[in-house]
Amino acid sequence: MEITFLGTSSGVPTRSRNVSSVALRLPQRAEVWLFDCGEGTQHQLLRSDLKTSQIRRMFITHLHGDHIFGIPGLLASCGLAGNIDRVDIYGPPGLDSYLQACLKYSRTHLAFPFKVHTIKPGLVYEDQEFTVSCLPLEHRVPAFGYRVCEKDRPGRFNVEKAIALGIPSGPVYGKLKRGETITLPNGREIKGIELCGAPETGRKVVYCTDTIFCEQAIELAKDGDVLIHEATFAHQDAQMAIERLHSTSTMAAQVALGAGVKQLIMTHFSPRYAPGNPLRLDDLLQEARAIFPNTILAHDFFTYEVPRRRSEEKEVVC
């Protein structure tokens, strides 16, 4: 699970930061999931190591332009390239109408199918490896945060022990790794659980923007490996955050602390904190770290690999 930030500015792009978009790359299945798609996201993708042909899903938090203006252009370009089979898009009510209007009035005809799923609190998507759920946040328009949960993996298979027991290599190893019981040619039964370590706990990635501090964000982020949270304003500009229903750096840190996450990555910064201004982004970082030390700032094209929750057992990977 690799997170790449394609845009980390709020409202408008700057010379060094584009507007909101975060890509979650799943190399084992050659898929990329986008979270928000602000204007210019397709340009950012071209400058990254990500492949647009692998975009399979988009999860949209809300319908403000800096989070959705990039969707029609990206879909149209992918359609012209002809390298995408299907895209599923998840978002608040109104997203489907917006996209259909864009395609209708620009007379754009896509060469691949896409489907917009209108979300509501709870489970949004599930397959054999992942679940994605959402909860409403607090913003000026309906906005949702997303929680991506990797399902627990079977424990690591001890190949050396299997060899010592005289178990021949081959498909039988796969059965044992899945926890099944096999019978050897001599009639002996071997239980897979005896050769596998404890299951590996799945990772959890949470994305919360745009929102002011709220309990729903804490609930969504509980025990998260990574919390991506907006930090539009510095603490001393809290009044602006309250008026515009955005978060300060300290609010983001309080959510991380309350949820017990492992890593906080702040994003969605106001352009007012550019170099040369009295307050800079390093000040926001220090404010957050005073509350939640394990905090870092995102920047465009920053990539973070989510560590796996491996057990401490010294076993050989099959």
PDB file of N, CA, C and O in Angstrom, residues 64-92:
ATOM      1  N   HIS A  64     -16.918  20.412  -3.686  1.00  0.00           N
ATOM      2  CA  HIS A  64     -16.221  21.662  -3.945  1.00  0.00           C
ATOM      3  C   HIS A  64     -15.246  21.468  -5.104  1.00  0.00           C
ATOM      4  O   HIS A  64     -14.630  20.410  -5.256  1.00  0.00           O
ATOM      5  N   GLY A  65     -15.089  22.527  -5.908  1.00  0.00           N
ATOM      6  CA  GLY A  65     -14.352  22.416  -7.156  1.00  0.00           C
ATOM      7  C   GLY A  65     -12.924  21.939  -7.025  1.00  0.00           C
ATOM      8  O   GLY A  65     -12.423  21.210  -7.899  1.00  0.00           O
ATOM      9  N   ASP A  66     -12.245  22.342  -5.943  1.00  0.00           N
ATOM     10  CA  ASP A  66     -10.844  21.938  -5.817  1.00  0.00           C
ATOM     11  C   ASP A  66     -10.685  20.457  -5.508  1.00  0.00           C
ATOM     12  O   ASP A  66      -9.555  19.968  -5.379  1.00  0.00           O
ATOM     13  N   HIS A  67     -11.807  19.747  -5.438  1.00  0.00           N
ATOM     14  CA  HIS A  67     -11.762  18.297  -5.199  1.00  0.00           C
ATOM     15  C   HIS A  67     -12.375  17.490  -6.348  1.00  0.00           C
ATOM     16  O   HIS A  67     -12.229  16.267  -6.371  1.00  0.00           O
ATOM     17  N   ILE A  68     -13.047  18.173  -7.304  1.00  0.00           N
ATOM     18  CA  ILE A  68     -13.739  17.417  -8.365  1.00  0.00           C
ATOM     19  C   ILE A  68     -13.504  17.926  -9.783  1.00  0.00           C
ATOM     20  O   ILE A  68     -13.831  17.227 -10.744  1.00  0.00           O
ATOM     21  N   PHE A  69     -12.935  19.126  -9.961  1.00  0.00           N
ATOM     22  CA  PHE A  69     -12.825  19.676 -11.311  1.00  0.00           C
ATOM     23  C   PHE A  69     -11.918  18.847 -12.212  1.00  0.00           C
ATOM     24  O   PHE A  69     -11.961  18.990 -13.435  1.00  0.00           O
ATOM     25  N   GLY A  70     -11.089  17.997 -11.643  1.00  0.00           N
ATOM     26  CA  GLY A  70     -10.187  17.191 -12.465  1.00  0.00           C
ATOM     27  C   GLY A  70     -10.783  15.903 -12.991  1.00  0.00           C
ATOM     28  O   GLY A  70     -10.190  15.264 -13.874  1.00  0.00           O
ATOM     29  N   ILE A  71     -11.957  15.521 -12.480  1.00  0.00           N
ATOM     30  CA  ILE A  71     -12.517  14.211 -12.871  1.00  0.00           C
ATOM     31  C   ILE A  71     -12.886  14.159 -14.351  1.00  0.00           C
ATOM     32  O   ILE A  71     -12.473  13.225 -15.055  1.00  0.00           O
ATOM     33  N   PRO A  72     -13.666  15.125 -14.886  1.00  0.00           N
ATOM     34  CA  PRO A  72     -14.058  15.007 -16.303  1.00  0.00           C
ATOM     35  C   PRO A  72     -12.860  14.961 -17.245  1.00  0.00           C
ATOM     36  O   PRO A  72     -12.828  14.154 -18.177  1.00  0.00           O
ATOM     37  N   GLY A  73     -11.868  15.820 -17.001  1.00  0.00           N
ATOM     38  CA  GLY A  73     -10.705  15.826 -17.884  1.00  0.00           C
ATOM     39  C   GLY A  73      -9.914  14.536 -17.828  1.00  0.00           C
ATOM     40  O   GLY A  73      -9.445  14.028 -18.858  1.00  0.00           O
ATOM     41  N   LEU A  74      -9.768  13.993 -16.622  1.00  0.00           N
ATOM     42  CA  LEU A  74      -9.030  12.732 -16.475  1.00  0.00           C
ATOM     43  C   LEU A  74      -9.769  11.598 -17.166  1.00  0.00           C
ATOM     44  O   LEU A  74      -9.163  10.793 -17.884  1.00  0.00           O
ATOM     45  N   LEU A  75     -11.084  11.531 -16.991  1.00  0.00           N
ATOM     46  CA  LEU A  75     -11.860  10.480 -17.646  1.00  0.00           C
ATOM     47  C   LEU A  75     -11.784  10.612 -19.165  1.00  0.00           C
ATOM     48  O   LEU A  75     -11.630   9.612 -19.879  1.00  0.00           O
ATOM     49  N   ALA A  76     -11.869  11.849 -19.668  1.00  0.00           N
ATOM     50  CA  ALA A  76     -11.822  12.060 -21.120  1.00  0.00           C
ATOM     51  C   ALA A  76     -10.469  11.642 -21.688  1.00  0.00           C
ATOM     52  O   ALA A  76     -10.401  10.994 -22.735  1.00  0.00           O
ATOM     53  N   SER A  77      -9.387  12.003 -21.008  1.00  0.00           N
ATOM     54  CA  SER A  77      -8.057  11.631 -21.489  1.00  0.00           C
ATOM     55  C   SER A  77      -7.864  10.123 -21.471  1.00  0.00           C
ATOM     56  O   SER A  77      -7.292   9.541 -22.401  1.00  0.00           O
ATOM     57  N   CYS A  78      -8.333   9.492 -20.406  1.00  0.00           N
ATOM     58  CA  CYS A  78      -8.235   8.028 -20.330  1.00  0.00           C
ATOM     59  C   CYS A  78      -9.054   7.383 -21.444  1.00  0.00           C
ATOM     60  O   CYS A  78      -8.655   6.354 -22.005  1.00  0.00           O
ATOM     61  N   GLY A  79     -10.193   7.994 -21.765  1.00  0.00           N
ATOM     62  CA  GLY A  79     -11.023   7.463 -22.846  1.00  0.00           C
ATOM     63  C   GLY A  79     -10.332   7.549 -24.191  1.00  0.00           C
ATOM     64  O   GLY A  79     -10.394   6.623 -25.000  1.00  0.00           O
ATOM     65  N   LEU A  80      -9.640   8.670 -24.447  1.00  0.00           N
ATOM     66  CA  LEU A  80      -8.921   8.828 -25.709  1.00  0.00           C
ATOM     67  C   LEU A  80      -7.756   7.858 -25.797  1.00  0.00           C
ATOM     68  O   LEU A  80      -7.426   7.346 -26.874  1.00  0.00           O
ATOM     69  N   ALA A  81      -7.117   7.602 -24.649  1.00  0.00           N
ATOM     70  CA  ALA A  81      -5.986   6.668 -24.638  1.00  0.00           C
ATOM     71  C   ALA A  81      -6.450   5.231 -24.810  1.00  0.00           C
ATOM     72  O   ALA A  81      -5.700   4.376 -25.283  1.00  0.00           O
ATOM     73  N   GLY A  82      -7.685   4.967 -24.393  1.00  0.00           N
ATOM     74  CA  GLY A  82      -8.246   3.624 -24.545  1.00  0.00           C
ATOM     75  C   GLY A  82      -7.549   2.571 -23.717  1.00  0.00           C
ATOM     76  O   GLY A  82      -7.464   1.412 -24.112  1.00  0.00           O
ATOM     77  N   ASN A  83      -7.031   2.977 -22.549  1.00  0.00           N
ATOM     78  CA  ASN A  83      -6.258   2.017 -21.754  1.00  0.00           C
ATOM     79  C   ASN A  83      -6.889   1.695 -20.407  1.00  0.00           C
ATOM     80  O   ASN A  83      -6.235   1.179 -19.520  1.00  0.00           O
ATOM     81  N   ILE A  84      -8.187   1.987 -20.262  1.00  0.00           N
ATOM     82  CA  ILE A  84      -8.884   1.677 -19.011  1.00  0.00           C
ATOM     83  C   ILE A  84     -10.120   0.838 -19.331  1.00  0.00           C
ATOM     84  O   ILE A  84     -10.844   1.114 -20.292  1.00  0.00           O
ATOM     85  N   ASP A  85     -10.349  -0.199 -18.539  1.00  0.00           N
ATOM     86  CA  ASP A  85     -11.489  -1.080 -18.771  1.00  0.00           C
ATOM     87  C   ASP A  85     -12.762  -0.555 -18.120  1.00  0.00           C
ATOM     88  O   ASP A  85     -13.849  -0.624 -18.701  1.00  0.00           O
ATOM     89  N   ARG A  86     -12.634  -0.010 -16.889  1.00  0.00           N
ATOM     90  CA  ARG A  86     -13.813   0.443 -16.155  1.00  0.00           C
ATOM     91  C   ARG A  86     -13.343   1.249 -14.944  1.00  0.00           C
ATOM     92  O   ARG A  86     -12.281   0.975 -14.371  1.00  0.00           O
ATOM     93  N   VAL A  87     -14.122   2.240 -14.562  1.00  0.00           N
ATOM     94  CA  VAL A  87     -13.830   3.022 -13.367  1.00  0.00           C
ATOM     95  C   VAL A  87     -15.099   3.125 -12.528  1.00  0.00           C
ATOM     96  O   VAL A  87     -16.181   3.427 -13.055  1.00  0.00           O
ATOM     97  N   ASP A  88     -14.967   2.860 -11.225  1.00  0.00           N
ATOM     98  CA  ASP A  88     -16.067   3.061 -10.284  1.00  0.00           C
ATOM     99  C   ASP A  88     -15.747   4.293  -9.450  1.00  0.00           C
ATOM    100  O   ASP A  88     -14.643   4.425  -8.909  1.00  0.00           O
ATOM    101  N   ILE A  89     -16.733   5.196  -9.350  1.00  0.00           N
ATOM    102  CA  ILE A  89     -16.539   6.460  -8.647  1.00  0.00           C
ATOM    103  C   ILE A  89     -17.550   6.531  -7.504  1.00  0.00           C
ATOM    104  O   ILE A  89     -18.749   6.300  -7.707  1.00  0.00           O
ATOM    105  N   TYR A  90     -17.069   6.864  -6.317  1.00  0.00           N
ATOM    106  CA  TYR A  90     -17.901   6.910  -5.119  1.00  0.00           C
ATOM    107  C   TYR A  90     -17.891   8.340  -4.590  1.00  0.00           C
ATOM    108  O   TYR A  90     -16.838   8.972  -4.496  1.00  0.00           O
ATOM    109  N   GLY A  91     -19.077   8.846  -4.234  1.00  0.00           N
ATOM    110  CA  GLY A  91     -19.114  10.212  -3.726  1.00  0.00           C
ATOM    111  C   GLY A  91     -20.495  10.621  -3.265  1.00  0.00           C
ATOM    112  O   GLY A  91     -21.461   9.848  -3.339  1.00  0.00           O
ATOM    113  N   PRO A  92     -20.627  11.857  -2.792  1.00  0.00           N
ATOM    114  CA  PRO A  92     -21.884  12.345  -2.229  1.00  0.00           C
ATOM    115  C   PRO A  92     -22.974  12.517  -3.295  1.00  0.00           C
ATOM    116  O   PRO A  92     -22.677  12.514  -4.500  1.00  0.00           O
TER     117      PRO A  92
END
